[in-house]
Short mmCIF file of N, CA and C in Angstrom, two decimals:
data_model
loop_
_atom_site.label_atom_id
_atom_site.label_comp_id
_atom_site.label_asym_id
_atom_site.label_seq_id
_atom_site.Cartn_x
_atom_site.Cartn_y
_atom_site.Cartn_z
N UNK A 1 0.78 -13.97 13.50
CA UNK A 1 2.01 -14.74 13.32
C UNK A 1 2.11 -15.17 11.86
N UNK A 2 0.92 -15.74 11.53
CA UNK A 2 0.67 -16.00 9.87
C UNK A 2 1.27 -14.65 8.93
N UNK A 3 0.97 -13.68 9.34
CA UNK A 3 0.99 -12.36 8.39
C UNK A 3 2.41 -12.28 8.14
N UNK A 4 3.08 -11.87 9.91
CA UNK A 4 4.88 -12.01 9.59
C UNK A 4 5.76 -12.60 8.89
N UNK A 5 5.30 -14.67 9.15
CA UNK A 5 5.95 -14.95 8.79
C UNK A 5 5.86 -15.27 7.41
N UNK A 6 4.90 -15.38 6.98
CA UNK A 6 3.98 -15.28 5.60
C UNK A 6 5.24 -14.23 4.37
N UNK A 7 5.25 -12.85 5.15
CA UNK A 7 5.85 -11.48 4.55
C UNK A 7 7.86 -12.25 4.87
N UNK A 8 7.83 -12.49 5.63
CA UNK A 8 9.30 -13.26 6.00
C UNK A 8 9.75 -13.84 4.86
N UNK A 9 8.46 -14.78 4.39
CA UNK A 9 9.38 -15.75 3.20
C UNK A 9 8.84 -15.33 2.16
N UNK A 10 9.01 -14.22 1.44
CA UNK A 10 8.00 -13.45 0.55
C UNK A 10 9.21 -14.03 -0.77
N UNK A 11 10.56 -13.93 -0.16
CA UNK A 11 11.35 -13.50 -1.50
C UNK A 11 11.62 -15.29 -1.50
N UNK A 12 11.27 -16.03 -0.52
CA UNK A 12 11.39 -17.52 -1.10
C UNK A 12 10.22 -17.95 -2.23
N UNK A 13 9.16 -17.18 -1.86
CA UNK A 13 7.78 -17.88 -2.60
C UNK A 13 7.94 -17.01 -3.86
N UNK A 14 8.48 -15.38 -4.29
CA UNK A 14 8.89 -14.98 -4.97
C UNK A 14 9.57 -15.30 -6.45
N UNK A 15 10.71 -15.98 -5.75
CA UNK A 15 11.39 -16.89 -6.61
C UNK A 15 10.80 -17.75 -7.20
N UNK A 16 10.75 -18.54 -7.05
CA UNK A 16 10.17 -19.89 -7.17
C UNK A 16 8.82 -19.90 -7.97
N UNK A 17 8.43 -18.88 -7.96
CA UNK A 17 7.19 -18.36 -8.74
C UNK A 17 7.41 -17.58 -9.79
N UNK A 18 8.44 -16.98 -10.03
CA UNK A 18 8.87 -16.48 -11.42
C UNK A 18 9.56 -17.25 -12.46
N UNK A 19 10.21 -18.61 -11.35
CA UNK A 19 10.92 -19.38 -12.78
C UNK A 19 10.03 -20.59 -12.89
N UNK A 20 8.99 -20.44 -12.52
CA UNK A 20 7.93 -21.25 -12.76
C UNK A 20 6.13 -20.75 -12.73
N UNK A 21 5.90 -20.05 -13.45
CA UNK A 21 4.87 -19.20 -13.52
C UNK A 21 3.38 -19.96 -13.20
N UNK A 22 3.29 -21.26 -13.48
CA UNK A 22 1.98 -21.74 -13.89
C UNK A 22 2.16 -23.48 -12.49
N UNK A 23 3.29 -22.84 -11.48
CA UNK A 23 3.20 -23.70 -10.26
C UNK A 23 2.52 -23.50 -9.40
N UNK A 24 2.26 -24.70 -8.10
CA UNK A 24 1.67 -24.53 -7.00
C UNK A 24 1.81 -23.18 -6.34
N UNK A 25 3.48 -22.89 -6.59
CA UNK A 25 4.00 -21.75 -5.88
C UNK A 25 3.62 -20.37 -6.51
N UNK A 26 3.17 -20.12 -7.84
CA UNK A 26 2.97 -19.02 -8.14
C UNK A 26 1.38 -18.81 -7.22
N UNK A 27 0.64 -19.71 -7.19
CA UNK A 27 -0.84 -19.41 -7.08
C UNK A 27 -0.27 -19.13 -5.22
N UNK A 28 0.74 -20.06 -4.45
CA UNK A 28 0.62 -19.51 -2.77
C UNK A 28 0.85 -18.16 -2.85
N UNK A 29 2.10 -17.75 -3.92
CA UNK A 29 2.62 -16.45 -3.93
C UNK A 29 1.76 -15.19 -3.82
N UNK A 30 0.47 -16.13 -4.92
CA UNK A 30 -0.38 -14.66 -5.16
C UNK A 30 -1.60 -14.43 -4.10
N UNK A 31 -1.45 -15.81 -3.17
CA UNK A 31 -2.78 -16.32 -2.06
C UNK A 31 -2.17 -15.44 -1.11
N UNK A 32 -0.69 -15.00 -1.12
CA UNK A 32 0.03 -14.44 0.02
C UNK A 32 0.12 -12.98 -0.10
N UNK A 33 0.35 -12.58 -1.44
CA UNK A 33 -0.07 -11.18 -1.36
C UNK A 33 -1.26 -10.29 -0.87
N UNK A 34 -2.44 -11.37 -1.25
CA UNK A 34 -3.65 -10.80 -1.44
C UNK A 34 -3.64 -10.70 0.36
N UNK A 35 -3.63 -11.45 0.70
CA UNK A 35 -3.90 -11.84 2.41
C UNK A 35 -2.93 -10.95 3.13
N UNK A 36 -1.79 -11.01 2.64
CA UNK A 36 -0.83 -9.71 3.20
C UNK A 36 -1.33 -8.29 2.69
N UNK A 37 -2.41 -7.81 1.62
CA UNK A 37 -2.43 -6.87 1.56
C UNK A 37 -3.92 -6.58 2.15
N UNK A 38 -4.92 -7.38 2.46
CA UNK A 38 -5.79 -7.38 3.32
C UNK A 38 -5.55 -7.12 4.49
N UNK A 39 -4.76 -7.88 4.89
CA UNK A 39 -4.19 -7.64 6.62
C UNK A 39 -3.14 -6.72 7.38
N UNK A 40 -3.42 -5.90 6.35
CA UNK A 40 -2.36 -4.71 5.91
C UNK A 40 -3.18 -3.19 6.87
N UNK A 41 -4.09 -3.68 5.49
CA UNK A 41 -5.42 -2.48 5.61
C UNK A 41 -6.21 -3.19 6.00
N UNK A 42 -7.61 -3.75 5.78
CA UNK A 42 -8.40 -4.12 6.81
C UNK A 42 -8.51 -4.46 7.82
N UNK A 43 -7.53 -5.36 8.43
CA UNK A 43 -7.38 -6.45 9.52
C UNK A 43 -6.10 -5.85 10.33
N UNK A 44 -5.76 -4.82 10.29
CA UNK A 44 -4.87 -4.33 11.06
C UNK A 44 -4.84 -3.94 12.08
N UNK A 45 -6.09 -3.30 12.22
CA UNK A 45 -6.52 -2.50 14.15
C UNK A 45 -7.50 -3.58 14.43
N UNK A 46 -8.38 -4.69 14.01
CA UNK A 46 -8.68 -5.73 14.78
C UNK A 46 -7.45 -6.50 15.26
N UNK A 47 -6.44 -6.89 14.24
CA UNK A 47 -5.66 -8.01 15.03
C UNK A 47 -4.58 -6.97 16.15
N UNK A 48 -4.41 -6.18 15.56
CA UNK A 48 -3.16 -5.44 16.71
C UNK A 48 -4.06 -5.39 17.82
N UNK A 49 -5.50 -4.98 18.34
CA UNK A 49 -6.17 -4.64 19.06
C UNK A 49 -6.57 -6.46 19.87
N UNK A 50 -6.37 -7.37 19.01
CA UNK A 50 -6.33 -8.60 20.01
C UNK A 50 -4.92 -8.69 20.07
N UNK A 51 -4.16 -8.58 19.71
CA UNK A 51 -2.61 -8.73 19.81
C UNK A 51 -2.60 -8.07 21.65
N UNK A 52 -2.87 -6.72 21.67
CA UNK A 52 -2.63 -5.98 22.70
C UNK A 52 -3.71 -6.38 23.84
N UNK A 53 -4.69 -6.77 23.44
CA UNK A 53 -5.37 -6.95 24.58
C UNK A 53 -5.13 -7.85 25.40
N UNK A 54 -4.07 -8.71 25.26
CA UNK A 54 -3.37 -9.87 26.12
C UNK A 54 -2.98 -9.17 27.20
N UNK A 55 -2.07 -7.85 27.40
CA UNK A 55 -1.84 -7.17 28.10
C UNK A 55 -2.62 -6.65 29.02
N UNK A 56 -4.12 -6.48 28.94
CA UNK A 56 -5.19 -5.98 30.24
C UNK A 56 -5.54 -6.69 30.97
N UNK A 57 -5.61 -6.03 32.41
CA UNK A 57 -5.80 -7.10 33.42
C UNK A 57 -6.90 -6.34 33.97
N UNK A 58 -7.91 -7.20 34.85
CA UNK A 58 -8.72 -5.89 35.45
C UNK A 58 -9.47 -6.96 36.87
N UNK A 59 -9.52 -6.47 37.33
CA UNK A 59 -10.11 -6.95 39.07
C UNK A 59 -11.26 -7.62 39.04
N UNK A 60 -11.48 -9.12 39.28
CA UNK A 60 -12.44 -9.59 39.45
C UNK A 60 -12.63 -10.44 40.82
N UNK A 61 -13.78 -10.18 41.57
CA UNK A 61 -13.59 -11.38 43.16
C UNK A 61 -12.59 -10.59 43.69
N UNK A 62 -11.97 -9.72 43.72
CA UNK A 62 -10.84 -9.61 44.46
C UNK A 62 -9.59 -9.86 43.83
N UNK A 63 -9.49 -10.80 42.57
CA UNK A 63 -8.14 -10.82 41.97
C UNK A 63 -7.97 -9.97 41.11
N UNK A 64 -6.68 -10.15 40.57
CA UNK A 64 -6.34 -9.13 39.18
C UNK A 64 -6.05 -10.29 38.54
N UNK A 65 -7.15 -10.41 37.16
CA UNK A 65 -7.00 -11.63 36.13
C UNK A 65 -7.04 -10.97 34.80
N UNK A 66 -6.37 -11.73 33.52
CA UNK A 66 -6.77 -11.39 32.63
C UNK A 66 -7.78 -10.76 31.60
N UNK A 67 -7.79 -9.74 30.84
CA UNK A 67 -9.18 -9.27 30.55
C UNK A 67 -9.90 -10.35 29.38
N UNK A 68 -9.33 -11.47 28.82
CA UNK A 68 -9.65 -11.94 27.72
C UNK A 68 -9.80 -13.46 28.00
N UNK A 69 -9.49 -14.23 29.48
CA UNK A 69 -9.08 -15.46 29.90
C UNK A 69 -9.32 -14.77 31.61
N UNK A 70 -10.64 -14.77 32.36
CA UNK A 70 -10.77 -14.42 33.65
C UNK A 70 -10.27 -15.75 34.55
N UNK A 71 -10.29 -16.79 33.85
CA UNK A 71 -9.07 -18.05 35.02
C UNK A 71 -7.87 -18.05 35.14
N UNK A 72 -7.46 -16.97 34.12
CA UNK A 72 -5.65 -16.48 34.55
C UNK A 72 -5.23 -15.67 35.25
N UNK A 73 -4.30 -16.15 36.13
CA UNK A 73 -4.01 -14.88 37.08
C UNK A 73 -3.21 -13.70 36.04
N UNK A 74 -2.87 -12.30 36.27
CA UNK A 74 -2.70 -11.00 35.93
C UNK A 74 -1.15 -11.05 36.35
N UNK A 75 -0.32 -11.22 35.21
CA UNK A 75 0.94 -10.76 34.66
C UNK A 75 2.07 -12.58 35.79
N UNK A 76 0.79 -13.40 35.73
CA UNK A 76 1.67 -14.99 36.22
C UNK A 76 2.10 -15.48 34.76
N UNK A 77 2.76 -16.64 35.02
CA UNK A 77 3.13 -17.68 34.14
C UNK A 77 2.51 -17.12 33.12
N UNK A 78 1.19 -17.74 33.43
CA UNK A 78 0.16 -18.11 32.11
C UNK A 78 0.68 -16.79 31.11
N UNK A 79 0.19 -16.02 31.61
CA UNK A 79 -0.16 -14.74 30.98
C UNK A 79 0.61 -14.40 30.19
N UNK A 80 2.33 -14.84 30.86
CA UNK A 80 3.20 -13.81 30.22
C UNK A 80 3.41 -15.45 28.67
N UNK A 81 3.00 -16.68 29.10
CA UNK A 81 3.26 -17.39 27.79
C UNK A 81 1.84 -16.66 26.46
N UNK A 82 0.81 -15.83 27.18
CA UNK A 82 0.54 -15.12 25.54
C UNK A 82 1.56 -14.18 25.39
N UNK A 83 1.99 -13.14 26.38
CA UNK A 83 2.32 -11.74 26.34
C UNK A 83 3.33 -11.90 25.44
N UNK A 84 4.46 -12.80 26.09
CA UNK A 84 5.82 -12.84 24.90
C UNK A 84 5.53 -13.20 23.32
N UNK A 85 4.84 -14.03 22.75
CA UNK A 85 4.66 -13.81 21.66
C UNK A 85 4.26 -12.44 21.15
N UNK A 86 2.99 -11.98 21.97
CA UNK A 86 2.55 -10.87 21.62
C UNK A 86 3.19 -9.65 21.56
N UNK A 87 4.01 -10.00 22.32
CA UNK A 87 5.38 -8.24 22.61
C UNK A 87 6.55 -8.44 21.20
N UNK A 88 7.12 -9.64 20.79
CA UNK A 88 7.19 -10.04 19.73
C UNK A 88 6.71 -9.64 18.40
N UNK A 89 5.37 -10.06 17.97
CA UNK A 89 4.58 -10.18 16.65
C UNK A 89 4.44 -8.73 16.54
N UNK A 90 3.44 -7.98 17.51
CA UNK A 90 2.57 -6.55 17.43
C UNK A 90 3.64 -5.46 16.69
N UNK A 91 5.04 -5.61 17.38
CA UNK A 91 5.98 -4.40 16.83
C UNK A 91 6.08 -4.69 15.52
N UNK A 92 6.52 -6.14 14.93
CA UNK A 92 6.82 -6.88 13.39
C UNK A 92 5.34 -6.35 13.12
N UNK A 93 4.32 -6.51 13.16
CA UNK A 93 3.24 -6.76 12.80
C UNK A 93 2.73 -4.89 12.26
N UNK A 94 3.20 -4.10 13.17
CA UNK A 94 3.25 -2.39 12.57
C UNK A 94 4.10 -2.08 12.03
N UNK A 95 5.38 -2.89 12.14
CA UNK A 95 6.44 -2.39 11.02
C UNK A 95 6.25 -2.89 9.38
N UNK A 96 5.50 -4.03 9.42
CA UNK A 96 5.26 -4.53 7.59
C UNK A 96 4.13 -4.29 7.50
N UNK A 97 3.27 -3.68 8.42
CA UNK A 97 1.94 -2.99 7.47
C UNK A 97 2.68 -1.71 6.82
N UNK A 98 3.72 -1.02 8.04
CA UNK A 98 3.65 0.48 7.27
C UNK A 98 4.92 0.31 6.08
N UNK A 99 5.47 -1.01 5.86
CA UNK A 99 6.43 -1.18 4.80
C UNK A 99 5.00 -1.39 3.60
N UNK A 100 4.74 -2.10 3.63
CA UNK A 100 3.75 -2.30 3.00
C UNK A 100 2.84 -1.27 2.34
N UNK A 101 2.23 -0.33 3.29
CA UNK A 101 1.59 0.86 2.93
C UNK A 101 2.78 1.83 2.23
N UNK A 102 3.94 1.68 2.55
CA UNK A 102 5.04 2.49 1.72
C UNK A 102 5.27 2.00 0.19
N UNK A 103 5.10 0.81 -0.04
CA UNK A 103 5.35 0.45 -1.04
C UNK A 103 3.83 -0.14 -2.16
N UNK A 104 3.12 0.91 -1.34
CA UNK A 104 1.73 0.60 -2.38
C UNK A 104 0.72 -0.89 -2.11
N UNK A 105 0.89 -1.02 -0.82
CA UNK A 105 0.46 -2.27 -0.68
C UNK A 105 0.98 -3.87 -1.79
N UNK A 106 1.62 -3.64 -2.44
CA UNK A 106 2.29 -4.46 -3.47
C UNK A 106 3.33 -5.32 -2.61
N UNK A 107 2.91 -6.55 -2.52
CA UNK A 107 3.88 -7.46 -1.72
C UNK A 107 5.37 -7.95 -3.05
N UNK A 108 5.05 -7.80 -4.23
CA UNK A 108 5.99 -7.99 -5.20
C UNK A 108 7.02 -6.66 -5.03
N UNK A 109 6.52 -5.23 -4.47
CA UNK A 109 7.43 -4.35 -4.46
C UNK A 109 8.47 -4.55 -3.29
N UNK A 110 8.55 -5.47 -2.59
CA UNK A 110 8.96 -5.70 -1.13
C UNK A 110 9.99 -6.52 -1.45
N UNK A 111 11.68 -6.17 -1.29
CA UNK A 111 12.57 -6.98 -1.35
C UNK A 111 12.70 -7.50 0.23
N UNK A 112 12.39 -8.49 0.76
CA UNK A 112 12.91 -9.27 1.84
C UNK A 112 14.51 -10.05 1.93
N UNK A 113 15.30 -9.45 2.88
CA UNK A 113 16.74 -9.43 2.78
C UNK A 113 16.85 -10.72 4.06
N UNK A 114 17.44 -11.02 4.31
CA UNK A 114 18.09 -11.28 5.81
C UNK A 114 17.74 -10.52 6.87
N UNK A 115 17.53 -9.49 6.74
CA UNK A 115 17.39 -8.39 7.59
C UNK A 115 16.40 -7.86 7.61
N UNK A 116 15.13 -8.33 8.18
CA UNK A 116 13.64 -7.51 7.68
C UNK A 116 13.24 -6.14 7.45
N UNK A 117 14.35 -5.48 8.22
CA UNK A 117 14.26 -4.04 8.71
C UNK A 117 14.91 -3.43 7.55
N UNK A 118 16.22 -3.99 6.48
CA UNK A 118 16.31 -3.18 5.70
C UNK A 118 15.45 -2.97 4.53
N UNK A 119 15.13 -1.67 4.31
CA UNK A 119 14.22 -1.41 3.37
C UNK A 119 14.82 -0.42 2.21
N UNK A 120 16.18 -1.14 1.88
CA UNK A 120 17.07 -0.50 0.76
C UNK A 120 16.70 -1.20 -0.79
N UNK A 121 15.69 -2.35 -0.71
CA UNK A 121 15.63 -3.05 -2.01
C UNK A 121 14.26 -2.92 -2.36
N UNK A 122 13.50 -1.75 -1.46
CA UNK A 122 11.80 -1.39 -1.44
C UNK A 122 11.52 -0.67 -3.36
N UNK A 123 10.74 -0.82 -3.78
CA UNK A 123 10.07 -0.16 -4.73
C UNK A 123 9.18 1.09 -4.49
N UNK A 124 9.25 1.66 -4.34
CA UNK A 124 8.26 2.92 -3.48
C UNK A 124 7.74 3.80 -5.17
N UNK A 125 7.12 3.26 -4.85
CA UNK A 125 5.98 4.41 -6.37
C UNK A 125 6.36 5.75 -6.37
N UNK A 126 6.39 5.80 -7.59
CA UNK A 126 6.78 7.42 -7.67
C UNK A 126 5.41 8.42 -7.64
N UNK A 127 5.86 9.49 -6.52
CA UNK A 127 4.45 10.21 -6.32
C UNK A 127 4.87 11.74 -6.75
N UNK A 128 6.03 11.90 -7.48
CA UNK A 128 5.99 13.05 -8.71
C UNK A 128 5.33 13.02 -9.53
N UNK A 129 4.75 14.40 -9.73
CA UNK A 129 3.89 14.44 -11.24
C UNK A 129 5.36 13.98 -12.51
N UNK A 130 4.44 13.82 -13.43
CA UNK A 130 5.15 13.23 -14.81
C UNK A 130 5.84 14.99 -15.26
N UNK A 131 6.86 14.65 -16.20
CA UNK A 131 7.61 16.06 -16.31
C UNK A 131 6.85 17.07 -17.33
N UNK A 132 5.55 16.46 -18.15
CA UNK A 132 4.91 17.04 -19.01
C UNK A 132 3.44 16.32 -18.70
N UNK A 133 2.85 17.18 -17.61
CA UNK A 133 1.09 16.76 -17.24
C UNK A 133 0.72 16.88 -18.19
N UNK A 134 0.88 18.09 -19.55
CA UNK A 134 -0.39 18.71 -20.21
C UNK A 134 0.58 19.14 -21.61
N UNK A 135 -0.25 18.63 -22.64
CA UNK A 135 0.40 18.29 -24.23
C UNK A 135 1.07 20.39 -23.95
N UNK A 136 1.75 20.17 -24.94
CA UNK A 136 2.42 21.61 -25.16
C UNK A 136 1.57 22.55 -26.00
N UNK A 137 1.45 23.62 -25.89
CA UNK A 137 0.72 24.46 -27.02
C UNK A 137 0.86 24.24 -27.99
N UNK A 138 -0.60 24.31 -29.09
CA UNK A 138 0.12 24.63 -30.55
C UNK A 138 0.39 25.75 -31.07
N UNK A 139 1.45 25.40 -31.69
CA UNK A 139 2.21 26.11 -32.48
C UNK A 139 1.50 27.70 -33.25
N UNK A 140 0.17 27.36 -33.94
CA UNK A 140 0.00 28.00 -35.03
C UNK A 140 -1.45 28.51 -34.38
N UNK A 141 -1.94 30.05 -34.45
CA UNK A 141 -2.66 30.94 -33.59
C UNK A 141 -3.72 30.60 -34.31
N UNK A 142 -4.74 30.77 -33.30
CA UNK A 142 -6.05 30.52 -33.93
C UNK A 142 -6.63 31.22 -35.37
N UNK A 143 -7.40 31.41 -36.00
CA UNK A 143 -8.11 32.13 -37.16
C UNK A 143 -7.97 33.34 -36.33
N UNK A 144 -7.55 34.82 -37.03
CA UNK A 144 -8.12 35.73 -36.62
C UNK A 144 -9.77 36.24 -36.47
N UNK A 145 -10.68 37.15 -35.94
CA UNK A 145 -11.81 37.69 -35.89
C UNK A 145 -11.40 39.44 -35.81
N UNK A 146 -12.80 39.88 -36.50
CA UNK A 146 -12.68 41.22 -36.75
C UNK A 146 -14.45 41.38 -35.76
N UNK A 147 -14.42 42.62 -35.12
CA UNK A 147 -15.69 42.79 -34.30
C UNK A 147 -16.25 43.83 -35.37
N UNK A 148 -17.28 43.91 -35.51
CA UNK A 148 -18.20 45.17 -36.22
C UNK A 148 -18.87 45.95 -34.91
N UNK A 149 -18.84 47.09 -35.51
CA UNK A 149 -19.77 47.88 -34.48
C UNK A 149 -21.13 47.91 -34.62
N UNK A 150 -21.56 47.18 -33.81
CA UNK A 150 -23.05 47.76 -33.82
C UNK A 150 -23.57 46.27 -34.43
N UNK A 151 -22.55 45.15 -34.38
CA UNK A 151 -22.55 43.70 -35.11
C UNK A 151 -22.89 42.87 -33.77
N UNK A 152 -23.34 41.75 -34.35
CA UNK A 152 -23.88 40.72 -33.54
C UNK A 152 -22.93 40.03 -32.46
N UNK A 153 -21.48 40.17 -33.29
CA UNK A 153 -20.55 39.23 -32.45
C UNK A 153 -19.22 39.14 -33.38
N UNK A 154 -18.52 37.99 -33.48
CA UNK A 154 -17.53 37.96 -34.15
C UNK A 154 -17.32 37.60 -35.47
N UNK A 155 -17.07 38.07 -36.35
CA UNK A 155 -17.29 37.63 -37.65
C UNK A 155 -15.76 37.07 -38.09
N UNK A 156 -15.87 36.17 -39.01
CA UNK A 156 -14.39 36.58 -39.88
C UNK A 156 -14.07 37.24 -40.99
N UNK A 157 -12.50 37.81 -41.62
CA UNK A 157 -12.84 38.44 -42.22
C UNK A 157 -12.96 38.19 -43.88
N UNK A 158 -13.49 39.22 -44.31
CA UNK A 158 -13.80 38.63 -46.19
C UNK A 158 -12.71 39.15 -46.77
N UNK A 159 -12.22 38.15 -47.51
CA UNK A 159 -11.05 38.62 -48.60
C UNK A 159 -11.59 39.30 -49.75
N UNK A 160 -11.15 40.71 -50.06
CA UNK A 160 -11.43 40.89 -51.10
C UNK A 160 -11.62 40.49 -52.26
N UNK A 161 -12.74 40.78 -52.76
CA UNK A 161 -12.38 40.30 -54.62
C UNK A 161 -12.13 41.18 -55.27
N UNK A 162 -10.87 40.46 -55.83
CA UNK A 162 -10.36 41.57 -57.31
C UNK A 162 -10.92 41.30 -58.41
N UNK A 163 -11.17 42.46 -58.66
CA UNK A 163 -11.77 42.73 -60.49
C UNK A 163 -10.74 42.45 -61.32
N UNK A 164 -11.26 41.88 -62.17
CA UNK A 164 -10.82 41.06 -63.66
C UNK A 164 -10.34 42.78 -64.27
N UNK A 165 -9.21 42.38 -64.84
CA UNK A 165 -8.96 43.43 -66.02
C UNK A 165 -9.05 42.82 -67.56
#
């Protein structure tokens, strides 16, 4: 829930941190990236994997109880007050990791709109090569070489000397 809503108010803590660089808010801003980009990639299939496990029920004594809470009955009250959050968060919770992983893990590349889902103000790294990988040839041909027969290898060649008149 932290992660979502954390990424939710990205472009409030955003702000507020650029026209004031050396505030409380720049240092949450940057406490929020780091943690949004941890929980991105590391912490992603642990928490989705407790996220979802609210959902298993499995037979104990004869009842069907929760797999994570065996004093709850299986898909009662109780259950469904985790489930609804959890049916909630888990979908948000795979949709801004893989915004996230789209945009280089960089929580600064992430425009947050009104609309979480649009991802028209994203920064997405450019993954074209550059239009010139490798300097251009030069221009001007190496020294020529002359081979001798029956010679060691490549020599260069000797300019004649002209005789004095």
């Amino acid at each position: 829930i932290v992660f979502t809503f954390g990424v939710l108010c990205n472009e409030f803590l955003e702000d507020r941190a650029w026209l004031k660089p050396d505030s409380p808010t720049m240092r949450a801003f940057k406490a929020l990236g780091l943690f949004a980009q941890l929980t991105a990639q590391l912490g992603f299939v642990p928490l989705l994997k407790a996220l979802l496990t609210i959902f298993l029920c499995r037979i104990e004594g004869g009842k069907e109880v929760m797999h994570g809470h065996p004093t709850l009955q299986c898909w009662g009250r109780e259950q469904f007050l985790y489930a609804a959050p959890a049916a909630i968060v888990a979908p948000m919770m795979v949709f801004i990791a893989w915004r996230l992983a789209r945009v280089g893990y960089q929580l600064t590349n992430v425009e947050m709109f009104l609309n979480p889902f649009n991802l028209s103000g994203d920064t997405v790294p450019r993954t074209t090569p550059a239009p010139f990988p490798h300097p251009p040839p030069s221009p001007s041909p190496p020294p020529p070489f002359t081979y001798r027969v029956g010679g060691t290898g490549p020599q260069k060649k000797k300019k004649k000397k002209q005789k004095k008149k």
